[in-house]
Short mmCIF file of C-alpha atoms and ligand atoms in Angstrom, two decimals:
data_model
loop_
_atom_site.label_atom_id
_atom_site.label_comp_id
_atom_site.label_asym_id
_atom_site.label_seq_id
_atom_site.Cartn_x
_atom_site.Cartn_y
_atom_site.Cartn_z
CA UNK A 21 -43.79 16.44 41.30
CA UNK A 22 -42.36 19.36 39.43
CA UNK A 23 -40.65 21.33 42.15
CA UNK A 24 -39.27 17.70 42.60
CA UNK A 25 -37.90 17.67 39.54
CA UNK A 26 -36.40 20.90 38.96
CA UNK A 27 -34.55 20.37 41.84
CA UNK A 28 -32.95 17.11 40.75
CA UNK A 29 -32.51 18.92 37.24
CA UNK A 30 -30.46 21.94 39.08
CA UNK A 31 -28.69 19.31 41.20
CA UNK A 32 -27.49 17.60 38.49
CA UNK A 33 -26.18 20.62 36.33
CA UNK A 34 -24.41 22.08 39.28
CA UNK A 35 -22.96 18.96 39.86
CA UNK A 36 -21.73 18.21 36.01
CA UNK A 37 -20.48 21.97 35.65
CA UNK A 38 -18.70 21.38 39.18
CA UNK A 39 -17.01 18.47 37.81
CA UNK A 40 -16.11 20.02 34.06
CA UNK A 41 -14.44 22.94 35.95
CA UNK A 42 -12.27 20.10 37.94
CA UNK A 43 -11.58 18.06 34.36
CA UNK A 44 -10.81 21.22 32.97
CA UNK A 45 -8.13 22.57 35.56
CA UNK A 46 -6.67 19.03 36.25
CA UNK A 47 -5.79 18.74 32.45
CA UNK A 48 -4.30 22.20 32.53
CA UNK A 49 -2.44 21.39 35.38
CA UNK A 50 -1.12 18.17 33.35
CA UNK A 51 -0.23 20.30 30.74
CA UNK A 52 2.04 22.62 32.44
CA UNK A 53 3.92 19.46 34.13
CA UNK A 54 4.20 18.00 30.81
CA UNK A 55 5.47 20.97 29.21
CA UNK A 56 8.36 21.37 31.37
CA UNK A 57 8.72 18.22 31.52
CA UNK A 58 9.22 17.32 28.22
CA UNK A 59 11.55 20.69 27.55
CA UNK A 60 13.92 19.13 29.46
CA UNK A 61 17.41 18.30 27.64
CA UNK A 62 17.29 14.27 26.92
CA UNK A 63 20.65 12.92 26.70
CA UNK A 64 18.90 9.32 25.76
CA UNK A 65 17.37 11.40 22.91
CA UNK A 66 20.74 13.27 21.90
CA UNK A 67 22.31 9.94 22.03
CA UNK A 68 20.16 7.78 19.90
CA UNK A 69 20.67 10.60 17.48
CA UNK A 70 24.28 9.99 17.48
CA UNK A 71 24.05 6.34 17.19
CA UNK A 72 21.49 6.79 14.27
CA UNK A 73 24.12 8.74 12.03
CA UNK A 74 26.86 6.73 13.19
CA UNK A 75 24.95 3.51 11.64
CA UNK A 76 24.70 4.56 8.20
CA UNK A 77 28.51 4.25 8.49
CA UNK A 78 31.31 7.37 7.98
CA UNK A 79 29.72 10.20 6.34
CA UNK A 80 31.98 10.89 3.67
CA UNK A 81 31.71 13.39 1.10
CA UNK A 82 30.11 12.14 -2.44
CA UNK A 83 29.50 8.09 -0.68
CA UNK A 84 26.07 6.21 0.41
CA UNK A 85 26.47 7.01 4.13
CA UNK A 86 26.46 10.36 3.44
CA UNK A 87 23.40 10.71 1.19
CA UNK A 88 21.58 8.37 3.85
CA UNK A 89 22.64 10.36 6.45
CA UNK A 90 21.56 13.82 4.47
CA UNK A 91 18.37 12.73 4.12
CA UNK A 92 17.46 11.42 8.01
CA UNK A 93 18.91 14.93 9.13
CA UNK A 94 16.81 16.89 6.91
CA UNK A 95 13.53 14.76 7.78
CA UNK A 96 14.35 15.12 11.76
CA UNK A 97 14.84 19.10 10.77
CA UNK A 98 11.86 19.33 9.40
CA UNK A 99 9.75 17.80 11.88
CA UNK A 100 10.72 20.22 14.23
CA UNK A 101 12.06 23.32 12.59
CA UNK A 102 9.53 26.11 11.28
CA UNK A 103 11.30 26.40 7.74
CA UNK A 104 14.04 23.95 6.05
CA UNK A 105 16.41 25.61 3.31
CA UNK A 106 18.48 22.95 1.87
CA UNK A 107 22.00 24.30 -0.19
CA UNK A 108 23.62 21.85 -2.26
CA UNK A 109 27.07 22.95 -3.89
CA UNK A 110 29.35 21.62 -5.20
CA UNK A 111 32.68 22.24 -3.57
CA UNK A 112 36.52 21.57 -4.80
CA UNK A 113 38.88 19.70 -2.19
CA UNK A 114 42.77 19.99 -1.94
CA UNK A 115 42.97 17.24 -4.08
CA UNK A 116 41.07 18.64 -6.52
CA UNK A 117 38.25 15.90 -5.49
CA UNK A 118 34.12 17.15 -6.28
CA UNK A 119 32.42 17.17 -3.33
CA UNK A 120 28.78 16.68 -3.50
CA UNK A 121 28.23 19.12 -0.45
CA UNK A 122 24.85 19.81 1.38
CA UNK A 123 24.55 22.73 4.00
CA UNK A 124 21.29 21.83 6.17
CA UNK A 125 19.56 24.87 7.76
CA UNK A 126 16.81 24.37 10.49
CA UNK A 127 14.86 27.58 11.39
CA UNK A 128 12.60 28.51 14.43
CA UNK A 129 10.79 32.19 13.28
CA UNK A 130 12.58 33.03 10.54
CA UNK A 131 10.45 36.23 10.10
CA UNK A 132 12.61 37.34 13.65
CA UNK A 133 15.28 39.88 13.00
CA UNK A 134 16.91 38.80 16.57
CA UNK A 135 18.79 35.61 15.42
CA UNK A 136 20.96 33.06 16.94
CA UNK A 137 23.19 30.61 14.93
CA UNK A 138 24.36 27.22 16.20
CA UNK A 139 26.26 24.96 13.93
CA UNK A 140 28.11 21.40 13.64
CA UNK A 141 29.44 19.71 10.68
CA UNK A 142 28.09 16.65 9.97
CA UNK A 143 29.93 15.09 7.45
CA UNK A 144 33.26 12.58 8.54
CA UNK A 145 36.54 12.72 7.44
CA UNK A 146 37.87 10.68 4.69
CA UNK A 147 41.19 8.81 6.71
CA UNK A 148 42.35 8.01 10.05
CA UNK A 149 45.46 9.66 9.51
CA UNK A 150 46.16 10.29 13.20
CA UNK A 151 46.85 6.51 13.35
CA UNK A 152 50.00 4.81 13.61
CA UNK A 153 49.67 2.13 12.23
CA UNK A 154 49.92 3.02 8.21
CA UNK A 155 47.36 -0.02 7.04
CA UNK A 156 44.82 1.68 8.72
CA UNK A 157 45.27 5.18 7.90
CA UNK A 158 43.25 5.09 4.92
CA UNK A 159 39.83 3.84 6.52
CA UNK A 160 37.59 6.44 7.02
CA UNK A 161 36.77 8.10 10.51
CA UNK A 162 33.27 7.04 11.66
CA UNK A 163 33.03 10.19 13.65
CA UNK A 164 30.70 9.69 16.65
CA UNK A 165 32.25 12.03 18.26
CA UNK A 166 33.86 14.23 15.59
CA UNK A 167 30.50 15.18 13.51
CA UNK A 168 27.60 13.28 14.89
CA UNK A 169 28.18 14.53 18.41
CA UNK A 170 27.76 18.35 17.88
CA UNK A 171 24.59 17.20 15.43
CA UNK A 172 22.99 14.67 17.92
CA UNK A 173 23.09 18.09 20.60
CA UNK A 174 21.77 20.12 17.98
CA UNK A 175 18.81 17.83 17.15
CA UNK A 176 17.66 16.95 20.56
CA UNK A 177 18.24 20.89 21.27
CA UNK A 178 16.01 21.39 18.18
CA UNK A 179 13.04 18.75 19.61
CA UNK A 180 13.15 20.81 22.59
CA UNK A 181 12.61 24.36 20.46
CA UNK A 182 9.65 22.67 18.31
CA UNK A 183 8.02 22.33 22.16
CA UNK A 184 8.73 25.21 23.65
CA UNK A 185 9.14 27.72 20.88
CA UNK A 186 11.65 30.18 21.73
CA UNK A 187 10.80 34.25 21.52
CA UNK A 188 13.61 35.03 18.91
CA UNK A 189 14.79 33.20 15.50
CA UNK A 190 17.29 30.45 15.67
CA UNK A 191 19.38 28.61 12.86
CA UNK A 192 20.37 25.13 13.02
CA UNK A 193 23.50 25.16 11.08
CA UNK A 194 24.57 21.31 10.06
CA UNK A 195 27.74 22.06 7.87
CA UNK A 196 29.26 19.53 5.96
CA UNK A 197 32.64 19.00 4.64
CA UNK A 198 34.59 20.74 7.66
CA UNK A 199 36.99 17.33 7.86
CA UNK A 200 38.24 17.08 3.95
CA UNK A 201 41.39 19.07 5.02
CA UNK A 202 44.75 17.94 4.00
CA UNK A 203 46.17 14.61 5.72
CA UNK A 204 48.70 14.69 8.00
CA UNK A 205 50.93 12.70 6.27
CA UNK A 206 51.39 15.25 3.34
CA UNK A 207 54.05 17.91 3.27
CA UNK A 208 51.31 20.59 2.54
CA UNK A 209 49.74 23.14 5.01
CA UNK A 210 46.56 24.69 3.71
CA UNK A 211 44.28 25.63 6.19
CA UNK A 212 41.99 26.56 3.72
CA UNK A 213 41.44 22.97 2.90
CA UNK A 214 39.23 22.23 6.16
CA UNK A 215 35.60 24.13 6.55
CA UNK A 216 34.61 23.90 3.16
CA UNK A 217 30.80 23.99 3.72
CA UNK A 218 31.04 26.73 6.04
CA UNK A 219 33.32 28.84 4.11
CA UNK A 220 30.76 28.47 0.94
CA UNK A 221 27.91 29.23 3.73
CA UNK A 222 29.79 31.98 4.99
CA UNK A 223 29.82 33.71 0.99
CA UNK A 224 26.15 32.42 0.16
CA UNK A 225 24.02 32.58 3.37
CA UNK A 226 20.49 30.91 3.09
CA UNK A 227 18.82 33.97 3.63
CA UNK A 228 20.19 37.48 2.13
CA UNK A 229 22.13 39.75 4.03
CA UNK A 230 21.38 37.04 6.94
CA UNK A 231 22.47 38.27 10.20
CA UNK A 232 22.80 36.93 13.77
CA UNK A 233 23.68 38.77 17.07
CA UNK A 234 26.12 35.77 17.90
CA UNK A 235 26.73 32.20 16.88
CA UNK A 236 27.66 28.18 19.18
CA UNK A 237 29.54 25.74 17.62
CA UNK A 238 29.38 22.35 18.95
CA UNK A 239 32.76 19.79 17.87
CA UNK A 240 33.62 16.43 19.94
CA UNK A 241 31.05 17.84 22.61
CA UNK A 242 30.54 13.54 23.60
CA UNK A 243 33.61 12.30 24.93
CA UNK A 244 33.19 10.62 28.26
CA UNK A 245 36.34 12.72 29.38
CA UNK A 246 35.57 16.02 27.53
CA UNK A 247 37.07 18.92 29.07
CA UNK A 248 36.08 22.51 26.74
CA UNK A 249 38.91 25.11 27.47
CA UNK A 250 38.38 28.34 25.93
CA UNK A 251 39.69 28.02 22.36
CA UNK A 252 41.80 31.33 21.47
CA UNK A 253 40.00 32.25 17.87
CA UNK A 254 36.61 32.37 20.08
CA UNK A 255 38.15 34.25 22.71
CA UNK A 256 39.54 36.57 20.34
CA UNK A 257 36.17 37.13 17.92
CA UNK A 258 33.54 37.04 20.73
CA UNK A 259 34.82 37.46 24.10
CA UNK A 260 31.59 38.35 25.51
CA UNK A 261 29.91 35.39 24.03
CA UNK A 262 32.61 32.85 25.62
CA UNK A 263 32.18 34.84 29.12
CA UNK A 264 28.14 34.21 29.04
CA UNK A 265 28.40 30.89 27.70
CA UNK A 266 31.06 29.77 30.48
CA UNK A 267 29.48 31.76 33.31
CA UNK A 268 25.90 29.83 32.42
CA UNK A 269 28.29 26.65 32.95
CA UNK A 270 29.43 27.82 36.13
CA UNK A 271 25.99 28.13 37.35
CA UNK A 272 24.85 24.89 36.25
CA UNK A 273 27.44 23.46 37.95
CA UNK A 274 29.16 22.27 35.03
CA UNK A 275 32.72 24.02 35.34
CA UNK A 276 34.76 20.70 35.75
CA UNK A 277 33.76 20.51 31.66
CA UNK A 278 33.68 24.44 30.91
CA UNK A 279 37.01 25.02 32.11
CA UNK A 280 37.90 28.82 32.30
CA UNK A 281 41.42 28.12 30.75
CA UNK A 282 42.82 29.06 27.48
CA UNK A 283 43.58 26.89 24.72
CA UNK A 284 45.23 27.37 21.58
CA UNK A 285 43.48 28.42 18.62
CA UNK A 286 41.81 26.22 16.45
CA UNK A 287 41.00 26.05 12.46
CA UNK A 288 37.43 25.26 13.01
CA UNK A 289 33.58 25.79 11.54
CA UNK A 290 33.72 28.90 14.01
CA UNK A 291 36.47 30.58 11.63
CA UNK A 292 34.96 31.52 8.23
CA UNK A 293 31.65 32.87 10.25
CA UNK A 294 33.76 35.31 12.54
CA UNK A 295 35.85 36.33 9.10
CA UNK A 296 33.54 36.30 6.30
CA UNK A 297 29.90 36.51 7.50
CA UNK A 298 31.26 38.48 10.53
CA UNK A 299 28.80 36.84 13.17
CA UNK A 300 30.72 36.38 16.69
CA UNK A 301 31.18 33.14 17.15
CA UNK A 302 32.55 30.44 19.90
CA UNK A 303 33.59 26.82 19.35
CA UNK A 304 32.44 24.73 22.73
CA UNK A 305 35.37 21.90 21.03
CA UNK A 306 36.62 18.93 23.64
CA UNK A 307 40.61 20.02 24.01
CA UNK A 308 43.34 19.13 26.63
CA UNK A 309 46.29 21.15 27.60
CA UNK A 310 48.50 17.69 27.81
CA UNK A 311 47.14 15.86 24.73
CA UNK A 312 45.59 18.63 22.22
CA UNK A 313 42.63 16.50 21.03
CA UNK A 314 41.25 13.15 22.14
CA UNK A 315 43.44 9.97 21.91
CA UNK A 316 40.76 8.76 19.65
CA UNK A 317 40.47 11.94 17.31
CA UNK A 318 40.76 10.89 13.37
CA UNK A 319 41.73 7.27 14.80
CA UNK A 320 39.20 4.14 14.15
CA UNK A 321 38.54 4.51 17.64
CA UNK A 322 36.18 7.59 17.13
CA UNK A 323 33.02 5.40 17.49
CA UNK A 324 29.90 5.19 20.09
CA UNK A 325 31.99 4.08 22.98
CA UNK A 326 33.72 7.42 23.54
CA UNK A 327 30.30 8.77 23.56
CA UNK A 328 28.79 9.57 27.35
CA UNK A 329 25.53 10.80 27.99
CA UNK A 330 26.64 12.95 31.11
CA UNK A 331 28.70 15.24 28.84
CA UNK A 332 25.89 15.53 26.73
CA UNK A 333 23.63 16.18 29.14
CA UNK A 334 25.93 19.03 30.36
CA UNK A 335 26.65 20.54 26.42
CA UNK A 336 22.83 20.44 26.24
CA UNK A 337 22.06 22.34 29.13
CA UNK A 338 24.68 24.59 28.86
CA UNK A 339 23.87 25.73 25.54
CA UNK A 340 19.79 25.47 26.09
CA UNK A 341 20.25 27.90 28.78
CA UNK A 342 23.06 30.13 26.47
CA UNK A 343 20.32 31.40 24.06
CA UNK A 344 17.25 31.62 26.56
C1 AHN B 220 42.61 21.23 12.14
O1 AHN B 220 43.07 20.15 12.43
C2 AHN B 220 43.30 22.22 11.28
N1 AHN B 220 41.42 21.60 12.57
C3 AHN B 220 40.61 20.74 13.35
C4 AHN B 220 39.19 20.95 13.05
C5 AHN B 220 38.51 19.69 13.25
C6 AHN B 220 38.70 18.56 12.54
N2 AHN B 220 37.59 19.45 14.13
C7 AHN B 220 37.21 18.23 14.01
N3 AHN B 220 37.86 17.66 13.03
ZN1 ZN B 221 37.86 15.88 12.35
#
């Protein structure tokens, strides 16, 4: 009886340790799949992100929308950035206008000396004064594409981080009062009146003496007929950063959007980082040789039906694969 039942003892643990070792490498195995699985750039994801912002209405300096908005951005940051810094200022428009102002910073190792910015603004513009018709230039611009565009690729790009952490530090940059610059229908130029937030960023970083080896901006990266030229202030500040970020395009497959032709130079988020924190710095911005921006640009029409997930999908991947 007892040689009997030693053996069926043995049996049994060789058979229970045979079939661990199998549970144990199957759920490995599921864990790799899922891990590169989920990595991947969702333009659902980047999209619903967009819609989100664009619900709580246009994003104007010092209204609801804005707060509302303010605070969904930070909670999404902070699910899945290592470290928040939140800057509120208070910054002085054209008019002479207050603006409550928040700068919203997203970090992935911020211990890493080997940084890489990437920035949108998220706040909307105050009028539609690209429209014709005068009754409804004083509506504001709901900005799916201008503002929550750039931020919905920035989020989704951020989800993908939290999973697979990247080796190096990165900043999420969400600016905010880029599109408070003088209306079109005033006799004034001032070019100083656009990029408020990151001008004041630019002067008061989040982090002292905060460096980065290079810097993305994302503006009107959702239009379902984007086309990104290369923009002549990027070209001119951070040539080699345009060349990698257009080649990684190329390879993609993705050079019907990343067109290698210049464009003229823009007043844009990009500006004050290249001049006054001196970090090289592109703008990936949707512009057309024929029409300068989109027929919908500070119109009413800037709302989710511009918005397509394939150029999205493309901005995502493109810029994913830009800081890898
Ligand atoms: C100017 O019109 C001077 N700059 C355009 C920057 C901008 C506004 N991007 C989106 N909205
Ligand atoms: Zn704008």
């Amino acid at each position: 009886m007892k040689p009997f039942f030693l053996k069926t003892f043995l049996f049994f643990i060789i058979i229970s340790f045979a079939c661990c070792k199998k549970q144990a490498s199957a759920t490995s195995a599921n864990d790799n799949v899922k891990k590169q699985q989920t990595t991947i750039f969702s333009a659902d994801s980047a999209y619903k992100y967009i819609e989100t912002q664009v619900a709580f209405g246009a994003r104007v300096p010092n209204s609801t929308a804005h707060k509302q908005c303010g605070t969904f951005l930070i909670d999404k940051l902070s699910q899945f950035c290592d470290t928040i810094y939140i800057q509120n200022c208070q910054l002085k428009a054209f008019d002479g206008t207050i603006l409550h102002a928040q700068n919203i910073i997203g970090s992935f190792n911020p211990e890493n000396k080997k940084r890489i910015l990437l920035l949108a603004h998220w706040d909307s513009r105050p009028w539609c004064d690209a429209e014709s018709d005068k009754a409804k230039q004083q509506t504001p611009v709901l900005g799916a594409d201008d503002g929550a565009s750039g931020v919905g690729v920035l989020l989704e790009i951020a989800r993908c981080l939290s999973i697979q952490k990247p080796t190096f530090g990165i900043d999420i940059l969400l600016t905010d009062s880029e599109d408070y610059g003088v209306p079109s229908w005033s006799d004034e130029r001032d070019s100083q009146s656009w990029c408020l937030g990151s001008q004041y960023w630019a002067k008061n970083p989040h982090v002292k003496n905060y460096n980065a080896e290079f810097g993305i901006l994302l503006d009107m990266v959702g239009g379902a007929n984007a086309i990104f030229p290369i923009e002549e202030n990027s070209q001119y500040y951070a040539p080699h950063i345009v060349a990698k970020v257009w080649e990684e395009a190329q390879q993609l497959g993705y050079s019907d959007l990343f067109v290698s032709q210049p464009f003229g130079a823009i007043t844009d988020d990009h500006l004050p980082i290249n001049e006054i924190a001196r970090i090289p710095t592109i703008d990936i911005i949707h512009l057309n040789n024929q029409t300068g921006f989109p027929d919908y640009w500070h119109t009413t029409k800037d709302d989710m039906t511009n918005i397509s997930k394939n150029t999205l999908k493309k901005v995502g991947d493109v810029v994913l694969n830009s800081i890898q």
